Amino acid sequence: MATTKAPAGSSRRWAVLLFIGLAQLMIILDATVVNIALPSLQRDLGISDGDRQWVITAYTLAFGSLLLLGGRIADYTGRKRAFLIALLGFTVASALGGAANGFETLLIARALQGGFGALLGPAALSLLTVTFSEPKERAKAFGIWGGIAAAGGALGLLVGGALTEYLDWRWCLYVNIPIALVAAIGGQAVLTESRRPGGTRFDIPGVLLVTTGLVAIVYAAGRAEADGFDSAPVIGLLAAGAVLLAAFGYVESRVAQPLLPLRVIADRTRGGAYLAVGVVVIGMFGAFLFMTYYMQVVKGYSPVKTGAAFLPMTAAVLLAAGGLTARLLPRVPPRALIVPGMLISAGGMLWLLTLEPGTGYASGVLVAQVLCGFGAGMIMPVALNYATHGVAEGDSGVASATVNTAQQVGASIGIAVLNTIAAAATADHLASHGATPEVAGQAVVEGFATAGAWAAGIILLGALVVAFVMNTPRPEARPVPDGAEVPEPLLARS
């Protein structure tokens, strides 16, 4: 059997993937690794129940609201430079958080992590975009990247449980330090600098409008967990956020060098990819939330046992992303993978309707995990790949930032909405059946099942929209007017 020689620089490209993949894993881990440690750090630092959510929200607020700015900084100042600065900043912020002796210091550290993450995420994805342009290699690279993005949250729960139980909650922050340093040292050695041509000019009105608009919406979603979506402050914040984002869209259509060129999101392929990512993380992070509480509160699992119980979800993600999606990605239209993946993920959320307090692991959360994980493994590599479809090299950072924003804001808002639905359903069940200990467990499960059904409905609606909008043909070839077929790269060369 004949063999083909790898193209020059092939090993260097895979080394690039290794180090920027480490950075991406760190970002995804940090979204969930602190969750299981939250009860321990709350006791240690004397944080009230009303304030504990800000340990998570401080990170998501900074991350979600600054991503577009981070993408533009990476485009203009250099993606390698932005990547290395962000890694070092993330390292310092993690060390500060791990050493925190009070609530305020921890909040500052988490906000700094989010801010540097908002620079790191777009820089890493845009570096991947400009490094891999050959279709088969690109499909494999984005299969790995998508697997990291989809499986990292579940791995974060496992790592967080083990570190909290066997060491201390502070190690959930300290663990970032060696990962970031290895990625920075390796990145310095193998990355090639790239940047947008021309002088550095920032759209300051756009920065202010989109940052304050996203902060208002994400902050409102965080408050809704305690106040409810019908409270005046939450409604006011959501309305203000919508107005600010509408004003941002108007400004971007008028300025010479916009923060987010509307051409980036107006493209049907990229728009479908952003929607798919935003919707699927609602199901993924909803599954993390509900299954974590189900296993720890209802079933009585320890933190490390809960983390280990999520391993099948990680395996399902990797199997779908590496074994199926990476092979089909260069051969089929993107919606042929994304839409079935969304349907499978919706099925996983609907499986929560079968849970009872006495349901066994194998017939309950295991099935839901495998379905959600396999669906996500079909969606994420494709959506992340096509998020920069046909975009000019100068816009690759902001296109990467947009898909990261869809992921972060979708997760924050989705968790808040689903948590509010679950809490209301639990309260209604307790009100109608009494507040006895026997009823309490069933009430919690009823809340999770109701929220899971809503999540499934959101994912199914998203699948219908993606099926209609994302009409991109298969990547190897495209029809031309005379009926012939000509080769077409998977994505535009950067």
Coordinates of C-alpha atoms in Angstrom, one line a residue:
M1 CA 0.0 0.0 0.0
A2 CA 1.4 3.3 -1.0
T3 CA 2.1 5.9 1.6
T4 CA 2.2 9.7 1.3
K5 CA 4.7 11.9 2.9
A6 CA 3.3 14.5 5.3
P7 CA 3.6 18.1 4.0
A8 CA 6.4 20.2 5.2
G9 CA 5.7 21.7 8.6
S10 CA 3.0 19.1 9.3
S11 CA 4.5 18.1 12.7
R12 CA 4.9 21.7 13.6
R13 CA 1.2 22.3 12.9
W14 CA 0.2 19.4 15.2
A15 CA 2.5 20.9 17.9
V16 CA 0.6 24.1 17.5
L17 CA -2.7 22.3 18.0
L18 CA -1.3 20.6 21.2
F19 CA -0.4 23.9 22.9
I20 CA -3.4 25.9 21.9
G21 CA -5.5 22.9 22.8
L22 CA -4.1 23.0 26.3
A23 CA -5.1 26.6 26.5
Q24 CA -8.7 25.8 25.3
L25 CA -8.9 23.0 27.8
M26 CA -7.9 25.3 30.6
I27 CA -10.7 27.8 29.6
I28 CA -13.4 25.1 29.5
L29 CA -12.2 23.4 32.7
D30 CA -12.4 26.7 34.5
A31 CA -16.1 27.1 33.6
T32 CA -17.0 24.0 35.7
V33 CA -14.0 23.0 37.9
V34 CA -15.0 25.4 40.6
N35 CA -18.7 24.3 40.7
I36 CA -18.1 21.2 42.8
A37 CA -15.7 23.1 45.1
L38 CA -18.3 25.8 45.7
P39 CA -19.7 24.4 49.0
S40 CA -16.2 24.0 50.4
L41 CA -14.9 27.4 49.5
Q42 CA -18.1 29.0 50.7
R43 CA -17.6 27.5 54.2
D44 CA -13.9 28.4 54.2
L45 CA -14.4 32.1 53.2
G46 CA -17.7 32.6 55.0
I47 CA -19.6 33.5 51.9
S48 CA -23.4 33.8 52.2
D49 CA -25.8 31.7 50.2
G50 CA -26.9 34.9 48.4
D51 CA -23.4 35.8 47.4
R52 CA -22.0 32.4 46.4
Q53 CA -23.2 32.6 42.8
W54 CA -20.8 35.5 42.2
V55 CA -17.9 33.2 42.4
I56 CA -19.2 31.8 39.0
T57 CA -20.8 34.9 37.7
A58 CA -17.7 37.1 38.2
Y59 CA -15.9 34.9 35.7
T60 CA -18.8 34.6 33.2
L61 CA -19.5 38.4 33.3
A62 CA -16.0 39.4 32.4
F63 CA -15.6 36.6 29.9
G64 CA -18.8 37.0 28.0
S65 CA -18.8 40.7 27.9
L66 CA -15.2 41.2 26.8
L67 CA -14.8 38.5 24.1
L68 CA -15.4 40.7 21.1
L69 CA -12.9 43.2 22.3
G70 CA -10.5 40.4 23.0
G71 CA -10.9 39.1 19.4
R72 CA -10.2 42.5 17.9
I73 CA -7.1 43.0 20.2
A74 CA -5.8 39.7 18.9
D75 CA -6.4 40.7 15.3
Y76 CA -4.7 44.0 15.5
T77 CA -1.8 43.4 18.0
G78 CA -0.9 39.9 16.9
R79 CA -2.6 36.6 17.8
K80 CA 0.6 34.9 19.1
R81 CA 1.3 37.9 21.3
A82 CA -2.3 38.1 22.6
F83 CA -2.2 34.3 23.3
L84 CA 1.0 34.5 25.4
I85 CA 0.0 37.6 27.3
A86 CA -3.4 36.1 28.1
L87 CA -1.8 32.9 29.3
L88 CA 0.5 34.7 31.7
G89 CA -2.4 36.9 32.9
F90 CA -4.5 33.8 33.5
T91 CA -1.7 32.3 35.5
V92 CA -1.4 35.3 37.8
A93 CA -5.2 35.6 38.3
S94 CA -5.4 31.8 39.1
A95 CA -2.6 32.2 41.7
L96 CA -4.3 35.2 43.2
G97 CA -7.6 33.3 43.5
G98 CA -6.0 30.2 45.0
A99 CA -4.3 32.3 47.7
A100 CA -7.5 34.4 48.4
N101 CA -8.3 34.9 52.1
G102 CA -11.5 36.8 51.5
F103 CA -14.5 37.0 49.3
E104 CA -13.5 40.2 47.6
T105 CA -10.1 39.0 46.6
L106 CA -11.6 35.8 45.1
L107 CA -14.1 37.9 43.1
I108 CA -11.3 40.1 41.7
A109 CA -9.3 37.0 40.7
R110 CA -12.3 35.4 39.0
A111 CA -13.0 38.6 37.1
L112 CA -9.4 38.8 36.0
Q113 CA -9.5 35.1 34.9
G114 CA -12.6 36.0 32.8
G115 CA -11.0 39.0 31.3
F116 CA -7.8 37.2 30.2
G117 CA -9.9 34.3 29.1
A118 CA -11.8 36.7 26.8
L119 CA -8.4 37.5 25.1
L120 CA -7.1 33.9 25.2
G121 CA -10.2 32.1 23.6
P122 CA -10.4 34.1 20.4
A123 CA -6.6 34.2 20.0
A124 CA -6.4 30.4 20.3
L125 CA -9.2 29.7 17.9
S126 CA -7.9 32.2 15.3
L127 CA -4.4 30.7 15.5
L128 CA -6.0 27.3 14.8
T129 CA -7.9 28.8 11.9
V130 CA -4.8 30.3 10.2
T131 CA -2.6 27.2 10.9
F132 CA -4.8 24.5 9.3
S133 CA -6.1 25.2 5.8
E134 CA -5.8 21.8 4.1
P135 CA -9.3 20.2 4.3
K136 CA -8.5 16.8 5.7
E137 CA -6.0 18.1 8.3
R138 CA -8.4 20.9 9.2
A139 CA -11.2 18.4 9.7
K140 CA -9.1 16.3 12.0
A141 CA -7.8 19.4 13.9
F142 CA -11.3 20.8 14.5
G143 CA -12.5 17.3 15.5
I144 CA -10.0 17.4 18.3
W145 CA -10.7 21.0 19.1
G146 CA -14.5 20.4 19.2
G147 CA -13.9 17.3 21.4
I148 CA -12.0 19.5 23.9
A149 CA -14.7 22.1 23.9
A150 CA -17.5 19.6 24.4
A151 CA -15.7 17.3 26.9
G152 CA -13.8 19.8 28.9
G153 CA -16.9 20.8 31.0
A154 CA -17.4 17.2 32.2
L155 CA -13.7 16.8 32.8
G156 CA -13.8 19.9 34.9
L157 CA -16.4 18.3 37.2
L158 CA -14.2 15.2 37.6
V159 CA -11.0 17.3 38.2
G160 CA -12.9 19.6 40.6
G161 CA -14.3 16.7 42.6
A162 CA -11.0 15.0 42.9
L163 CA -9.1 18.1 43.9
T164 CA -11.7 19.2 46.4
E165 CA -12.0 15.8 48.1
Y166 CA -8.3 14.8 48.2
L167 CA -6.5 18.2 48.3
D168 CA -8.3 21.5 48.8
W169 CA -10.7 23.8 46.9
R170 CA -7.8 26.2 46.2
W171 CA -6.2 23.6 43.9
C172 CA -9.2 24.0 41.5
L173 CA -7.5 27.4 40.8
Y174 CA -3.9 26.5 41.2
V175 CA -4.3 23.6 38.7
N176 CA -4.4 26.3 35.9
I177 CA -0.8 27.5 36.7
P178 CA 1.1 24.5 35.3
I179 CA -1.3 24.1 32.3
A180 CA -0.9 27.8 31.4
L181 CA 2.9 27.8 31.8
V182 CA 3.3 24.7 29.6
A183 CA 1.0 26.2 26.9
A184 CA 2.9 29.5 27.1
I185 CA 6.4 27.9 26.8
G186 CA 5.3 25.6 24.0
G187 CA 3.4 28.4 22.2
Q188 CA 6.4 30.7 22.3
A189 CA 8.4 27.9 20.6
V190 CA 6.0 26.8 17.8
L191 CA 3.5 29.6 17.1
T192 CA 3.9 31.9 14.1
E193 CA 2.7 35.5 14.5
S194 CA -0.2 36.7 12.4
R195 CA -2.2 40.0 12.6
R196 CA -4.6 42.1 10.7
P197 CA -2.8 44.4 8.2
G198 CA -3.0 48.2 8.8
G199 CA -2.8 50.4 11.8
T200 CA -4.4 49.6 15.2
R201 CA -7.8 51.4 15.4
F202 CA -10.5 50.4 17.9
D203 CA -14.2 51.1 17.7
I204 CA -14.6 52.7 21.1
P205 CA -18.3 53.3 20.9
G206 CA -18.9 49.7 19.8
V207 CA -16.7 48.4 22.6
L208 CA -18.7 50.4 25.2
L209 CA -22.1 49.4 23.8
V210 CA -21.5 45.7 23.3
T211 CA -19.7 45.3 26.6
T212 CA -22.3 47.1 28.7
G213 CA -25.1 45.4 26.8
L214 CA -23.7 41.9 27.4
V215 CA -22.9 42.7 31.0
A216 CA -26.5 43.8 31.5
I217 CA -27.9 40.6 30.0
V218 CA -25.5 38.2 31.7
Y219 CA -25.9 40.0 35.0
A220 CA -29.7 39.9 34.6
A221 CA -29.5 36.1 34.0
G222 CA -27.4 35.7 37.2
R223 CA -29.9 37.7 39.2
A224 CA -32.9 35.8 37.8
E225 CA -31.7 32.7 39.7
A226 CA -32.6 34.5 43.0
D227 CA -35.1 37.1 42.0
G228 CA -37.0 35.4 39.1
F229 CA -37.4 36.7 35.5
D230 CA -40.5 38.6 36.4
S231 CA -38.8 40.9 38.9
A232 CA -38.4 44.6 38.0
P233 CA -34.6 44.7 38.2
V234 CA -34.2 41.6 35.9
I235 CA -36.7 42.9 33.4
G236 CA -35.1 46.4 33.4
L237 CA -31.6 44.9 32.9
L238 CA -32.8 42.7 30.0
A239 CA -34.5 45.6 28.3
A240 CA -31.4 47.8 28.8
G241 CA -29.2 45.1 27.4
A242 CA -31.4 44.6 24.4
V243 CA -31.4 48.4 23.7
L244 CA -27.7 48.6 24.0
L245 CA -27.1 45.7 21.7
A246 CA -29.5 47.2 19.1
A247 CA -27.6 50.4 19.3
F248 CA -24.3 48.5 18.9
G249 CA -25.7 46.9 15.7
Y250 CA -26.6 50.4 14.4
V251 CA -23.2 51.8 15.2
E252 CA -21.4 48.8 13.6
S253 CA -23.3 49.5 10.3
R254 CA -22.0 53.1 10.2
V255 CA -18.4 53.1 11.4
A256 CA -15.4 52.6 9.1
Q257 CA -13.6 50.0 11.2
P258 CA -16.3 48.2 13.3
L259 CA -15.5 46.1 16.3
L260 CA -17.8 43.4 14.8
P261 CA -18.3 43.8 11.0
L262 CA -21.9 42.8 10.3
R263 CA -20.7 40.7 7.4
V264 CA -19.2 38.3 9.9
I265 CA -22.6 37.3 11.5
A266 CA -24.8 38.0 8.4
D267 CA -23.3 35.0 6.5
R268 CA -25.8 32.1 6.7
T269 CA -23.1 29.5 7.4
R270 CA -21.4 31.4 10.2
G271 CA -24.7 32.5 11.6
G272 CA -26.0 28.9 11.7
A273 CA -22.7 27.8 13.4
Y274 CA -23.0 30.5 16.1
L275 CA -26.7 29.6 16.8
A276 CA -25.8 25.9 17.0
V277 CA -23.1 26.5 19.6
G278 CA -25.2 28.9 21.6
V279 CA -28.1 26.4 21.8
V280 CA -26.2 23.2 22.4
V281 CA -24.4 24.7 25.4
I282 CA -27.8 25.3 27.0
G283 CA -28.3 21.5 27.0
M284 CA -24.7 20.7 28.0
F285 CA -24.5 23.1 30.9
G286 CA -28.1 22.3 31.9
A287 CA -27.1 18.6 32.0
F288 CA -24.0 19.4 34.1
L289 CA -26.1 21.4 36.6
F290 CA -29.1 19.1 37.0
M291 CA -27.1 15.8 37.0
T292 CA -24.6 17.2 39.5
Y293 CA -27.3 18.1 41.9
Y294 CA -29.3 14.9 41.3
M295 CA -26.3 12.8 42.0
Q296 CA -25.1 14.7 45.1
V297 CA -28.3 15.9 46.6
V298 CA -30.8 13.1 45.7
K299 CA -28.5 10.1 45.4
G300 CA -25.9 11.2 48.0
Y301 CA -22.8 10.8 45.8
S302 CA -19.5 12.3 47.0
P303 CA -17.8 15.0 44.9
V304 CA -15.3 12.6 43.4
K305 CA -17.9 10.0 42.7
T306 CA -20.0 12.6 41.0
G307 CA -17.1 13.7 38.9
A308 CA -16.3 10.1 37.9
A309 CA -19.9 9.5 37.0
F310 CA -19.6 12.1 34.3
L311 CA -16.8 10.1 32.5
P312 CA -19.2 8.3 30.1
M313 CA -20.3 11.7 28.8
T314 CA -16.7 12.6 28.1
A315 CA -16.2 9.3 26.4
A316 CA -19.4 9.8 24.2
V317 CA -18.2 13.2 23.2
L318 CA -14.7 12.0 22.2
L319 CA -16.2 9.0 20.3
A320 CA -18.6 11.1 18.3
A321 CA -16.1 13.9 17.7
G322 CA -13.1 11.8 16.8
G323 CA -14.6 8.6 15.5
L324 CA -17.5 10.0 13.5
T325 CA -17.5 13.7 13.0
A326 CA -13.9 14.1 12.0
R327 CA -14.3 11.5 9.3
L328 CA -17.6 12.9 7.9
L329 CA -16.8 16.6 8.3
P330 CA -14.9 16.9 4.9
R331 CA -17.6 14.9 3.1
V332 CA -21.1 16.1 4.1
P333 CA -22.9 19.4 4.4
P334 CA -22.5 20.8 8.0
R335 CA -26.2 20.6 8.8
A336 CA -26.1 16.9 8.0
L337 CA -24.1 16.5 11.3
I338 CA -25.3 19.5 13.3
V339 CA -29.0 18.9 13.1
P340 CA -28.9 15.1 14.0
G341 CA -26.6 16.0 16.8
M342 CA -29.0 18.5 18.2
L343 CA -31.9 16.0 17.9
I344 CA -29.8 13.4 19.9
S345 CA -28.9 16.0 22.5
A346 CA -32.6 16.9 22.9
G347 CA -33.3 13.3 23.4
G348 CA -30.8 13.3 26.3
M349 CA -32.5 16.2 28.0
L350 CA -35.9 14.5 27.5
W351 CA -34.5 11.4 29.2
L352 CA -34.5 13.4 32.5
L353 CA -38.3 13.0 32.4
T354 CA -37.7 9.3 33.3
L355 CA -35.8 10.1 36.5
E356 CA -37.1 9.2 39.9
P357 CA -35.4 9.4 43.3
G358 CA -34.8 5.6 43.2
T359 CA -33.7 5.4 39.5
G360 CA -30.4 3.5 39.1
Y361 CA -27.4 5.2 37.5
A362 CA -27.3 2.9 34.5
S363 CA -30.9 3.4 33.5
G364 CA -31.0 7.1 34.5
V365 CA -28.3 9.7 34.2
L366 CA -26.0 7.4 32.2
V367 CA -28.4 7.2 29.3
A368 CA -28.9 11.0 29.4
Q369 CA -25.2 11.6 29.6
V370 CA -24.4 9.4 26.6
L371 CA -27.1 11.0 24.4
C372 CA -26.1 14.6 25.4
G373 CA -22.4 13.8 25.0
F374 CA -22.7 12.0 21.6
G375 CA -24.9 14.8 20.3
A376 CA -22.4 17.5 21.4
G377 CA -19.6 15.6 19.8
M378 CA -21.4 15.8 16.5
I379 CA -22.2 19.5 16.8
M380 CA -19.2 21.2 18.3
P381 CA -16.4 20.3 15.9
V382 CA -18.6 21.2 12.9
A383 CA -19.9 24.5 14.4
L384 CA -16.4 25.6 15.5
N385 CA -15.0 24.8 12.1
Y386 CA -17.6 26.7 10.2
A387 CA -17.7 29.6 12.6
T388 CA -14.8 31.1 10.6
H389 CA -16.1 29.9 7.2
G390 CA -15.0 32.1 4.3
V391 CA -13.9 34.9 6.7
A392 CA -11.0 37.1 5.7
E393 CA -7.8 36.6 7.7
G394 CA -8.1 40.0 9.2
D395 CA -11.5 39.1 10.7
S396 CA -10.6 35.6 12.0
G397 CA -10.0 36.9 15.6
V398 CA -13.4 38.6 15.8
A399 CA -15.1 35.6 14.1
S400 CA -13.5 33.3 16.7
A401 CA -14.6 35.7 19.5
T402 CA -18.2 35.7 18.2
V403 CA -18.5 31.9 18.5
N404 CA -16.9 32.1 22.0
T405 CA -19.4 34.8 22.9
A406 CA -22.3 32.6 21.7
Q407 CA -20.9 29.7 23.9
Q408 CA -20.3 31.8 27.0
V409 CA -23.5 33.9 26.9
G410 CA -25.6 30.9 25.9
A411 CA -24.3 28.9 28.8
S412 CA -24.8 31.8 31.3
I413 CA -28.3 32.7 30.2
G414 CA -29.3 29.1 29.6
I415 CA -28.3 27.9 33.1
A416 CA -30.1 30.9 34.7
V417 CA -33.3 30.2 32.7
L418 CA -33.3 26.5 33.3
N419 CA -32.4 26.9 37.0
T420 CA -35.3 29.3 37.4
I421 CA -37.7 26.9 35.7
A422 CA -36.5 24.0 37.9
A423 CA -36.8 25.9 41.1
A424 CA -40.4 27.0 40.2
A425 CA -41.4 23.5 39.4
T426 CA -39.9 22.2 42.6
A427 CA -41.7 24.8 44.6
D428 CA -45.0 24.0 42.9
H429 CA -44.6 20.3 43.6
L430 CA -43.9 21.0 47.3
A431 CA -46.9 23.4 47.5
S432 CA -49.3 20.8 46.1
H433 CA -47.9 17.7 47.8
G434 CA -46.6 19.0 51.2
A435 CA -43.0 19.5 52.4
T436 CA -42.2 16.1 53.9
P437 CA -38.8 14.6 53.5
E438 CA -40.2 11.9 51.1
V439 CA -41.8 14.5 48.9
A440 CA -38.7 16.8 48.9
G441 CA -36.6 14.4 46.8
Q442 CA -39.4 13.9 44.3
A443 CA -39.9 17.6 44.1
V444 CA -36.2 18.2 43.2
V445 CA -36.5 15.5 40.5
E446 CA -39.7 17.1 39.1
G447 CA -37.9 20.4 38.8
F448 CA -35.0 18.9 36.9
A449 CA -37.4 17.0 34.6
T450 CA -39.4 20.1 33.8
A451 CA -36.3 22.1 33.0
G452 CA -34.9 19.3 30.9
A453 CA -38.1 19.3 28.8
W454 CA -37.7 23.0 28.3
A455 CA -34.1 22.6 27.3
A456 CA -35.1 19.9 24.8
G457 CA -37.6 22.2 23.3
I458 CA -35.1 25.0 22.9
I459 CA -32.6 22.6 21.2
L460 CA -35.3 21.3 18.9
L461 CA -36.3 24.8 17.9
G462 CA -32.6 25.6 17.3
A463 CA -32.3 22.5 15.1
L464 CA -35.2 23.6 12.9
V465 CA -33.7 27.1 12.4
V466 CA -30.2 25.6 11.7
A467 CA -31.7 23.2 9.2
F468 CA -33.3 26.1 7.3
V469 CA -30.5 28.7 7.6
M470 CA -27.3 26.6 7.2
N471 CA -27.7 25.6 3.5
T472 CA -23.9 25.2 3.0
P473 CA -23.1 22.4 0.5
R474 CA -20.6 19.6 1.2
P475 CA -17.1 20.9 1.3
E476 CA -15.2 18.9 -1.3
A477 CA -17.0 20.2 -4.3
R478 CA -19.6 22.8 -5.3
P479 CA -21.7 23.0 -8.4
V480 CA -20.8 25.6 -11.1
P481 CA -23.2 27.0 -13.7
D482 CA -22.5 24.5 -16.4
G483 CA -23.1 21.6 -14.0
A484 CA -19.5 20.6 -13.6
E485 CA -17.9 20.3 -10.1
V486 CA -14.8 22.0 -9.0
P487 CA -12.7 21.4 -5.8
E488 CA -13.4 23.8 -3.0
P489 CA -11.4 24.0 0.3
L490 CA -13.3 23.2 3.4
L491 CA -12.9 26.8 4.5
A492 CA -11.4 29.8 2.8
R493 CA -7.7 29.8 3.0
S494 CA -6.4 32.3 5.5

